[in-house]
Amino acid sequence: MHVADLEDLRGAAHDRAVLAEARVVLARRLGVPPGEALQHLIWIARDLDIDLAEAASLLVKDGGGGPVGAVLAGRRAPRAEAVTAERQAVLSEVEDVLRRVTAEDTAADAELVAGVGHDPVARALLDGTLDSCAHLVPVRDHDGNVADFIYADANGATRDMFGRGREELTGLRLLRTDPGAVLSGLFDQYVEVLEAGTRLARDSISYSTAQRGLSRSSRMSVRCVRVPTGVCVTWRYHSAEDRIARRLERVERLALIGFGEWDLATGEADWTPQMLANYGLAPDEVPPMPHDLPKAVADDDRPLMEEAVQTMFSRREPVEAEHRVIGQDGTPRHLWVFAEPVLGESGLPVSINIVSQDITRRRGVERALAETRRQMLKQQARTAQERKVAVTLRRAILPDEDEVEHLPGLGMAVRSLAAESTARIGGDWFATGSMPDGRAVFAIGDAAGHGLPAAAAMARTRNGLLGLACTGEPAGRLVGWLNELVGNMEPPATGTAIVAHFAPSRRMLEWTCAGHPPPILVRGGQATPLEVVRDPMLGAMPGWQYTTISTQLRPGDMLFLYTDGLVERRDADLDERIGRLSAILRDCSERPDRVLDEVLARMEHDRAADDTTLFALQVE
């Protein structure tokens, strides 16, 4: 691949690479994921009224050496290993129970249920209970001990933990359908109720069972009483309440929101774990009462909280405020607090509800963003100054078109167009001159990059070539020396160039191409790119011996030279664009100045994208 093609690929990927790097820099600085950092970068670009690529470039140039006031969340995702192990243990114990009860003979169960007479007490309990209720009759072994219970009947509200109701459960044994009754000890208590006539009442117990490899867990409340033919069991699962409690706990944990309540009559405070954590209190510590709350905040914020508490009691209105709490490590924690009094019949506060949210991370991101904007504005000012210097330097180095020296034996026209966007001003250059031996020397080149570094490299390269040209050495040797000069620049630079000598007496062109787009020869209604030796661009390979190419020209021949700004497009192939340029040159005027104007118009030249320099030289 030609070195110029590599440069083209590098330029095409530049903006994307800078944007990716800027995302990483900003994410590290703010302490946020890269996706969120990209959104902040978009907002910053909009605030500064610059495009996204320029904002990314400013951020990367600024460096981004770590966080700037950002505070990381410091939270890790919850792990489920303990829950999985607990369920596995439940399944293992259930399997043991099921192996035992499955081995028992159930052939007489239907006859046993059919033999249960009418039990008006059990019937009344089934009909009068709103929760799940089942009538269980005992199954005894040969020794007369209760081995299991059978569902003799159930009410319409009955649902077990797997959703089975009256139709599915009636006639089945308890331990086969719900082996968790053994694990929880409920089975033994049912037997005790049956044998001793006691009553069973258990509230909000943790209950687990399994069926066909699936485990279920919930809190539940259960009642059991003896009836003439067995026992009646009533139960209620608290799964809905559990889900609500878990959701609230997740909301508190994910949003760092804490809830609290002060009972002013009893002097008691009820704070959730997250509320205690927000104020740096341990779970077993007593929360402060409202008038003591200002003592828990940072000294600078204490007057603000004292005023908020006073307002809540005197005006009996809700208040909200933001304050800081200093942690044990000395790091401030930012809290947003909302509190409201609850008024009794007398109009006086009887309790206070309070909500707090830890917004430390948000404030840290805001500080880091503000600092980032400030640094980017400084970098933007520095970049603007560099661009101004680059424009001034370019104007000072390159002669105006009407000041270009006439070359012996050649009619010439030149156009050197700086990019309209100062951010894209690059390193295009040209040079012309007459040698003491009557030859003409001319060159065209492009220092890689944009802005002040490219303009500085352009100036050094052009001036260096003009100095070397005085030696009268062949073009290949001049470019070889120029390659060493560019390679030793500080900072390092690269670039492309075509350097040529034209001998009018012989109409011989001796030239060298260093990674530059090939010249196009227009002759007899045909336009053909000249064959070039694939020598590398300047500064790429030290010590390279560049080849001098000899091309015989004829009267009326036109040689067209150009920089990549004329033919490069990120959405088009370079060879196709050069082919299109050749086709345009075949149909152009024979006057060099008109040729340049027609080419610029028909090539749809984008002046905002890059510098562009054109040469048209006609052999006299």
XYZ file of C-alpha atoms in Angstrom:
620
model
C 0.000 0.000 0.000
C 1.235 3.499 -0.877
C 2.354 5.536 2.122
C -0.076 8.268 1.106
C -2.885 5.710 1.251
C -1.864 4.853 4.808
C -1.989 8.541 5.667
C -5.466 8.723 4.138
C -6.675 5.801 6.257
C -5.170 7.360 9.345
C -6.968 10.630 8.626
C -10.283 8.859 8.017
C -10.120 7.141 11.420
C -8.823 10.174 13.326
C -12.112 11.677 14.479
C -13.486 8.324 15.611
C -10.321 7.539 17.564
C -10.319 10.962 19.217
C -13.984 10.582 20.168
C -13.339 7.155 21.697
C -10.366 8.489 23.657
C -12.377 11.499 24.837
C -15.105 9.179 26.148
C -12.544 7.275 28.215
C -10.905 10.479 29.500
C -14.238 12.017 30.528
C -15.534 8.762 32.047
C -12.385 8.514 34.192
C -12.625 12.163 35.171
C -16.317 12.038 36.122
C -16.346 8.523 37.537
C -19.209 7.454 35.242
C -19.664 4.738 32.589
C -18.419 5.572 29.042
C -21.988 5.751 27.709
C -22.932 8.412 30.252
C -19.644 10.221 29.592
C -20.509 10.413 25.883
C -23.838 12.050 26.718
C -22.052 14.611 28.907
C -19.593 15.258 26.066
C -22.497 15.932 23.696
C -23.984 18.404 26.184
C -20.606 20.124 26.647
C -20.185 20.494 22.879
C -23.664 22.020 22.660
C -22.958 24.407 25.553
C -19.677 25.550 23.967
C -21.333 25.818 20.521
C -18.762 23.575 18.846
C -19.095 20.286 17.023
C -18.600 16.995 18.814
C -15.284 16.159 17.136
C -13.788 19.501 18.165
C -15.012 19.090 21.742
C -13.450 15.618 21.859
C -10.192 17.008 20.492
C -10.131 19.775 23.122
C -10.729 17.243 25.886
C -7.985 14.919 24.666
C -5.520 17.809 24.292
C -6.355 18.909 27.832
C -5.092 15.549 29.047
C -7.630 14.408 31.596
C -5.204 13.106 34.185
C -7.706 11.547 36.550
C -10.817 12.635 38.416
C -11.488 16.329 38.937
C -13.684 16.425 42.004
C -15.726 13.423 40.927
C -16.923 10.976 43.585
C -17.473 7.394 42.533
C -20.580 5.570 43.636
C -18.590 2.884 45.442
C -21.428 0.370 45.272
C -21.222 -3.166 43.983
C -23.959 -5.243 42.474
C -25.660 -7.609 44.970
C -24.733 -11.249 44.718
C -27.177 -14.137 44.772
C -24.915 -16.984 45.922
C -26.395 -17.110 49.423
C -29.949 -17.345 48.098
C -28.932 -20.067 45.664
C -27.227 -22.068 48.414
C -30.268 -21.702 50.665
C -32.608 -22.945 47.968
C -30.295 -25.841 47.209
C -30.354 -26.840 50.866
C -34.159 -26.688 50.887
C -34.360 -28.868 47.787
C -31.985 -31.413 49.315
C -34.009 -31.743 52.533
C -37.268 -31.876 50.596
C -35.934 -34.706 48.468
C -35.227 -36.701 51.625
C -38.780 -36.142 52.884
C -40.295 -37.013 49.531
C -38.297 -40.236 49.273
C -39.718 -41.304 52.631
C -43.358 -40.372 52.053
C -43.408 -41.602 48.463
C -42.555 -45.090 49.669
C -45.732 -45.232 51.750
C -48.813 -47.049 50.492
C -51.651 -44.661 49.559
C -54.067 -47.211 48.147
C -56.476 -46.826 51.064
C -56.484 -42.996 51.035
C -59.623 -42.667 48.902
C -61.503 -45.050 51.159
C -60.263 -43.140 54.221
C -61.529 -39.809 52.863
C -64.839 -41.336 51.852
C -65.285 -42.691 55.365
C -65.007 -39.267 56.955
C -68.471 -38.339 58.031
C -70.034 -34.938 57.984
C -68.094 -32.608 60.273
C -70.177 -29.464 60.908
C -67.344 -27.750 62.802
C -64.903 -28.224 59.919
C -67.587 -27.159 57.467
C -68.264 -23.970 59.406
C -64.569 -23.099 59.483
C -64.185 -23.696 55.748
C -67.217 -21.568 54.933
C -66.387 -18.747 57.320
C -62.687 -18.229 56.605
C -61.568 -15.625 54.094
C -58.018 -16.972 53.806
C -56.884 -20.384 52.589
C -58.362 -23.116 54.790
C -58.098 -26.913 54.569
C -59.691 -29.780 56.475
C -57.001 -32.386 57.179
C -57.693 -35.914 58.409
C -54.889 -38.010 59.917
C -53.248 -41.075 58.364
C -51.937 -43.425 61.050
C -49.332 -46.183 60.816
C -49.555 -49.685 62.327
C -48.549 -48.329 65.733
C -51.308 -45.712 65.706
C -48.985 -42.761 65.202
C -49.900 -39.993 62.767
C -47.748 -40.548 59.652
C -49.385 -37.901 57.448
C -52.560 -35.925 56.779
C -54.952 -36.058 53.829
C -56.730 -33.024 52.379
C -60.334 -34.036 53.022
C -61.656 -30.688 51.773
C -60.710 -27.027 51.330
C -62.492 -23.751 50.769
C -62.592 -21.826 47.485
C -59.892 -19.372 48.574
C -57.327 -22.104 49.123
C -54.041 -21.731 47.252
C -50.766 -23.376 48.175
C -47.348 -21.926 47.280
C -47.553 -23.477 43.813
C -51.014 -22.093 43.079
C -52.937 -25.343 43.578
C -56.474 -25.015 44.869
C -59.285 -27.130 46.247
C -59.706 -29.358 43.180
C -55.995 -30.197 42.900
C -55.364 -30.781 46.628
C -58.446 -32.704 47.808
C -57.579 -36.366 48.343
C -53.808 -35.828 48.344
C -51.452 -36.268 51.245
C -50.037 -33.190 52.936
C -46.372 -34.176 52.974
C -46.353 -35.216 49.314
C -47.789 -31.883 48.207
C -46.066 -29.695 50.812
C -42.931 -31.331 52.305
C -41.973 -27.977 53.775
C -44.433 -28.745 56.604
C -41.863 -31.192 57.982
C -38.889 -28.847 57.543
C -40.640 -25.979 59.318
C -41.947 -28.134 62.188
C -45.567 -27.358 61.316
C -46.384 -31.022 60.771
C -45.397 -31.952 64.314
C -47.418 -29.028 65.628
C -50.465 -30.151 63.619
C -50.094 -33.582 65.239
C -49.856 -31.966 68.675
C -53.043 -29.985 68.009
C -54.773 -33.201 66.956
C -53.619 -35.302 69.904
C -53.620 -32.712 72.695
C -56.363 -30.370 71.566
C -54.110 -27.316 71.768
C -54.335 -24.380 69.381
C -51.605 -23.316 66.988
C -51.107 -19.667 66.023
C -47.862 -18.580 64.321
C -47.459 -15.154 62.732
C -45.047 -14.136 60.008
C -42.805 -17.183 59.955
C -40.266 -17.838 57.218
C -41.497 -20.808 55.196
C -39.887 -22.768 52.368
C -41.081 -25.788 50.409
C -40.466 -27.446 47.073
C -42.164 -29.519 44.408
C -40.719 -31.166 41.296
C -37.352 -29.478 41.658
C -38.797 -25.992 42.203
C -38.467 -24.220 45.536
C -40.685 -21.474 46.921
C -40.132 -19.255 49.959
C -42.280 -16.689 51.704
C -43.280 -15.418 55.076
C -46.605 -16.825 56.222
C -49.069 -16.799 59.106
C -50.810 -20.039 60.090
C -53.618 -21.145 62.469
C -54.575 -24.726 63.342
C -57.440 -26.042 65.515
C -58.819 -29.484 66.209
C -62.176 -30.511 64.770
C -64.041 -33.789 65.402
C -62.557 -35.555 62.346
C -59.090 -34.047 62.269
C -57.715 -30.512 62.136
C -58.462 -27.371 60.191
C -55.509 -25.296 59.041
C -55.815 -21.657 57.923
C -52.882 -19.842 56.338
C -51.898 -16.686 54.546
C -48.727 -16.067 52.508
C -47.108 -12.659 52.776
C -45.420 -12.801 49.368
C -47.028 -9.542 48.190
C -45.847 -7.742 51.312
C -42.435 -9.316 50.862
C -42.223 -8.054 47.294
C -43.158 -4.547 48.385
C -40.583 -4.646 51.167
C -37.902 -5.900 48.792
C -38.770 -3.226 46.251
C -38.535 -0.516 48.886
C -35.209 -1.896 50.029
C -33.949 -1.869 46.447
C -35.183 1.673 45.911
C -33.341 2.769 49.041
C -30.163 0.965 48.034
C -30.099 1.935 44.361
C -31.172 5.569 44.811
C -29.484 5.993 48.219
C -32.798 7.219 49.602
C -33.549 6.867 53.319
C -36.837 7.271 55.157
C -37.434 8.255 58.764
C -40.190 9.198 61.177
C -40.075 11.032 64.484
C -42.876 10.483 66.989
C -42.920 13.759 68.931
C -45.288 12.386 71.582
C -43.100 9.438 72.599
C -39.744 10.877 71.526
C -39.007 7.812 69.427
C -37.356 7.806 66.005
C -37.770 5.134 63.357
C -35.161 5.329 60.595
C -34.532 2.864 57.779
C -31.020 1.387 57.394
C -30.268 3.648 54.427
C -31.355 6.713 56.405
C -28.902 5.766 59.123
C -26.182 5.132 56.532
C -26.759 8.527 54.917
C -25.964 10.191 58.228
C -23.051 7.889 58.966
C -24.824 6.055 61.798
C -24.466 2.371 62.585
C -27.609 0.199 62.496
C -27.674 -0.008 66.322
C -27.216 3.738 66.938
C -30.088 5.944 68.057
C -31.097 8.554 65.448
C -31.012 12.183 66.567
C -34.264 14.016 67.234
C -35.241 16.983 65.001
C -33.617 19.700 67.129
C -30.417 17.641 67.345
C -30.233 16.987 63.604
C -28.208 20.179 62.837
C -25.452 18.855 65.099
C -24.954 15.932 62.698
C -24.202 18.096 59.654
C -21.069 19.968 58.589
C -20.315 23.115 60.570
C -20.763 25.407 57.562
C -24.233 23.975 56.874
C -25.449 23.990 60.496
C -27.171 27.426 60.338
C -29.075 26.299 57.250
C -30.417 23.189 58.985
C -31.240 25.090 62.182
C -33.307 27.507 60.142
C -35.053 24.624 58.335
C -35.977 22.920 61.625
C -37.199 26.207 63.079
C -39.323 26.880 59.993
C -40.886 23.423 60.179
C -41.969 23.879 63.790
C -42.918 27.555 63.704
C -44.694 27.681 60.354
C -45.669 24.009 60.393
C -44.724 23.711 56.739
C -42.626 21.167 54.825
C -38.982 22.132 54.295
C -36.239 20.917 51.987
C -32.541 21.621 52.075
C -29.180 20.332 50.961
C -26.371 19.896 53.439
C -23.197 17.962 54.006
C -22.310 15.264 56.496
C -18.639 14.684 57.253
C -17.762 10.990 57.259
C -15.330 9.306 59.611
C -12.645 9.538 56.923
C -13.179 13.285 56.628
C -14.902 13.050 53.249
C -18.066 15.153 52.909
C -21.297 13.464 51.924
C -23.946 15.626 50.230
C -27.534 14.957 51.308
C -30.781 16.356 49.975
C -33.418 16.341 52.725
C -37.204 16.795 52.667
C -39.170 16.849 55.923
C -42.812 17.549 56.697
C -44.677 17.833 60.005
C -47.821 15.791 60.633
C -50.357 17.894 62.519
C -52.779 16.639 65.142
C -56.336 17.870 65.798
C -54.938 20.797 67.775
C -52.896 21.929 64.771
C -49.613 21.112 66.498
C -47.025 18.699 65.041
C -47.387 15.188 66.445
C -44.804 13.522 64.173
C -42.371 14.365 61.411
C -41.668 12.422 58.252
C -38.230 12.854 56.704
C -36.611 11.652 53.495
C -32.921 11.998 52.634
C -31.001 11.136 49.484
C -27.267 10.849 49.128
C -26.444 13.037 46.099
C -22.680 13.023 46.611
C -22.022 11.355 43.285
C -24.249 13.820 41.426
C -22.495 16.801 43.000
C -19.124 15.242 42.236
C -20.056 14.798 38.591
C -21.327 18.382 38.442
C -18.063 19.705 39.895
C -16.023 17.605 37.527
C -18.114 18.748 34.569
C -17.729 22.388 35.588
C -13.966 21.957 35.885
C -13.889 20.108 32.573
C -15.785 22.945 30.861
C -13.389 25.474 32.375
C -10.348 23.547 31.177
C -11.880 23.016 27.747
C -12.582 26.740 27.434
C -8.928 27.434 28.250
C -7.864 24.829 25.726
C -10.287 26.305 23.209
C -8.694 29.736 23.705
C -5.210 28.248 23.305
C -6.297 26.395 20.179
C -7.864 29.539 18.715
C -4.619 31.403 19.297
C -2.662 28.591 17.654
C -4.987 28.689 14.650
C -4.552 32.441 14.370
C -0.775 32.004 14.407
C -1.049 29.195 11.844
C -3.057 31.410 9.470
C -0.615 34.282 9.910
C 2.380 31.988 9.365
C 0.845 30.496 6.223
C 0.189 33.942 4.767
C 3.711 35.050 5.597
C 5.425 32.003 4.079
C 3.457 31.392 0.882
C 3.564 34.103 -1.797
C 0.379 35.458 -3.332
C -0.614 33.974 -6.653
C 0.287 37.157 -8.564
C 3.718 37.215 -6.899
C 4.800 33.743 -8.031
C 8.046 33.867 -10.000
C 7.785 33.131 -13.744
C 9.497 29.852 -14.640
C 11.635 29.593 -17.781
C 9.992 27.614 -20.572
C 6.704 27.197 -18.678
C 3.420 28.990 -18.496
C 2.071 28.596 -14.994
C -0.985 29.184 -12.821
C -1.321 28.346 -9.136
C -4.121 28.297 -6.602
C -3.398 27.916 -2.900
C -6.630 27.801 -0.923
C -6.592 27.646 2.869
C -9.379 25.682 4.546
C -12.344 27.890 5.442
C -12.498 26.211 8.831
C -9.505 27.409 10.816
C -9.538 24.086 12.659
C -8.717 22.335 9.354
C -5.893 24.621 8.186
C -3.106 22.248 7.280
C 0.364 22.199 5.850
C -0.081 22.628 2.059
C 2.840 24.456 0.441
C 4.401 25.190 -2.920
C 7.690 26.661 -4.121
C 9.057 27.904 -7.446
C 12.369 29.289 -8.611
C 14.905 29.673 -11.414
C 18.315 28.005 -11.248
C 21.558 29.702 -12.380
C 21.927 27.027 -15.081
C 18.594 28.034 -16.658
C 16.505 25.239 -15.247
C 13.225 25.822 -13.462
C 12.584 24.265 -10.045
C 9.129 23.833 -8.609
C 7.624 21.780 -5.797
C 4.339 21.062 -4.132
C 3.829 19.367 -0.763
C 1.668 18.774 2.273
C 2.881 18.588 5.873
C 0.761 16.070 7.782
C -1.761 17.297 10.331
C -3.588 20.535 10.938
C -3.154 23.699 12.933
C 0.030 25.318 14.158
C 2.200 22.147 14.159
C 1.368 21.519 10.495
C 1.961 25.190 9.577
C 5.319 25.145 11.378
C 6.339 21.901 9.644
C 5.232 23.398 6.319
C 7.399 26.479 6.834
C 10.475 24.442 7.777
C 10.008 22.006 4.906
C 9.509 24.692 2.258
C 12.354 26.879 3.456
C 14.595 23.848 3.796
C 13.907 22.808 0.218
C 14.607 26.310 -1.139
C 17.917 26.283 0.676
C 18.847 22.825 -0.598
C 17.796 23.662 -4.168
C 20.707 26.127 -4.444
C 23.063 23.137 -4.618
C 21.741 22.251 -8.080
C 21.643 18.546 -7.100
C 19.109 16.197 -8.763
C 15.575 16.088 -7.386
C 16.057 12.643 -5.820
C 19.034 13.778 -3.770
C 17.245 16.997 -2.727
C 14.280 15.013 -1.482
C 16.602 12.589 0.327
C 18.151 15.492 2.234
C 14.706 16.950 2.811
C 13.589 13.595 4.238
C 16.388 13.736 6.825
C 15.490 17.337 7.664
C 11.812 16.535 8.217
C 12.609 13.384 10.172
C 14.770 15.352 12.630
C 12.236 18.098 13.292
C 11.072 18.680 16.844
C 8.296 17.797 17.291
C 8.547 14.940 14.748
C 6.764 15.560 11.460
C 5.870 13.808 8.231
C 4.639 15.013 4.876
C 4.426 14.435 1.143
C 6.068 16.304 -1.710
C 6.830 16.409 -5.420
C 10.067 18.184 -6.335
C 10.938 18.760 -10.023
C 13.506 20.370 -12.302
C 12.563 21.424 -15.843
C 15.224 22.027 -18.476
C 13.645 24.297 -21.165
C 16.322 23.544 -23.756
C 15.599 19.819 -23.689
C 12.039 20.038 -22.380
C 13.072 17.373 -19.870
C 11.305 17.015 -16.548
C 13.333 15.376 -13.766
C 11.263 14.831 -10.667
C 10.786 12.846 -7.482
C 7.604 11.880 -5.649
C 7.652 11.348 -1.855
C 4.293 9.759 -1.113
C 2.368 12.508 -2.955
C -0.594 12.013 -5.351
C 0.820 11.547 -8.886
C 1.003 14.452 -11.367
C -1.343 14.305 -14.349
C -0.003 14.896 -17.849
C -2.464 16.430 -20.334
C -1.346 15.821 -23.927
C -3.285 15.698 -27.180
C -6.713 15.552 -25.579
C -5.664 12.826 -23.138
C -4.989 13.157 -19.405
C -2.982 10.427 -17.712
C -1.435 10.215 -14.212
C 2.333 9.802 -14.537
C 3.883 6.563 -13.371
C 5.610 7.121 -10.036
C 8.158 5.177 -8.039
C 6.588 4.234 -4.715
C 8.991 6.161 -2.532
C 7.854 6.855 1.069
C 6.612 10.132 2.447
C 9.009 12.568 4.063
C 10.067 11.739 7.605
C 8.780 8.163 7.440
C 11.974 6.246 6.670
C 15.360 7.815 7.506
C 18.176 7.220 5.049
C 15.903 6.371 2.114
C 17.382 6.879 -1.352
C 14.773 8.635 -3.451
C 14.549 7.993 -7.186
C 14.790 10.743 -9.801
C 12.296 10.137 -12.631
C 12.888 11.597 -16.105
C 9.886 12.491 -18.281
C 10.197 13.951 -21.765
C 7.693 16.741 -22.387
C 6.492 18.304 -25.633
C 5.361 21.817 -26.564
C 1.781 22.364 -25.448
C 1.915 19.639 -22.773
C 0.263 20.582 -19.524
C 1.384 19.206 -16.183
C -1.180 19.309 -13.386
C -0.069 19.000 -9.741
C -2.335 19.084 -6.688
C -2.559 18.220 -2.997
C -4.816 15.625 -1.441
C -7.420 18.209 -0.429
C -8.668 18.158 -4.021
C -9.202 14.405 -4.341
C -9.592 12.935 -0.862
C -13.084 12.133 0.382
C -13.811 9.760 3.235
C -16.758 8.285 1.348
C -14.907 7.732 -1.965
C -11.956 5.726 -3.252
C -8.826 7.817 -3.904
C -8.056 6.161 -7.261
C -11.623 6.811 -8.413
C -11.299 10.479 -7.506
C -7.995 10.770 -9.387
C -9.674 9.095 -12.362
C -12.476 11.631 -12.223
C -9.941 14.470 -12.097
C -8.201 13.052 -15.173
C -11.515 12.914 -17.053
C -12.221 16.556 -16.171
C -8.757 17.647 -17.362
C -9.361 16.052 -20.775
C -12.268 18.442 -21.364
C -10.769 21.583 -19.804
C -9.498 24.728 -21.451
C -5.907 24.925 -22.660
C -5.146 27.988 -20.527
C -3.621 27.074 -17.125
C -5.571 29.654 -15.127
C -8.912 28.578 -16.573
C -8.016 24.931 -16.027
C -7.671 25.542 -12.290
C -11.012 27.321 -12.049
C -12.829 24.597 -13.984
C -11.257 21.820 -11.928
C -12.229 23.461 -8.628
C -15.811 23.877 -9.814
C -16.320 20.438 -11.298
C -14.522 18.437 -8.576
C -17.011 19.804 -6.019
C -14.153 21.009 -3.932
C -14.956 21.291 -0.214
C -12.964 24.241 1.103
C -14.077 23.603 4.670
C -12.487 20.148 4.776
C -8.806 20.825 4.051
C -6.238 23.055 2.384
C -5.922 22.664 -1.370
C -3.063 23.707 -3.652
C -3.126 23.340 -7.464
C -0.408 23.831 -10.104
C -0.972 23.939 -13.845
C 2.236 24.230 -15.895
C 2.205 24.382 -19.705
C 5.284 23.714 -21.809
C 6.012 26.606 -24.162
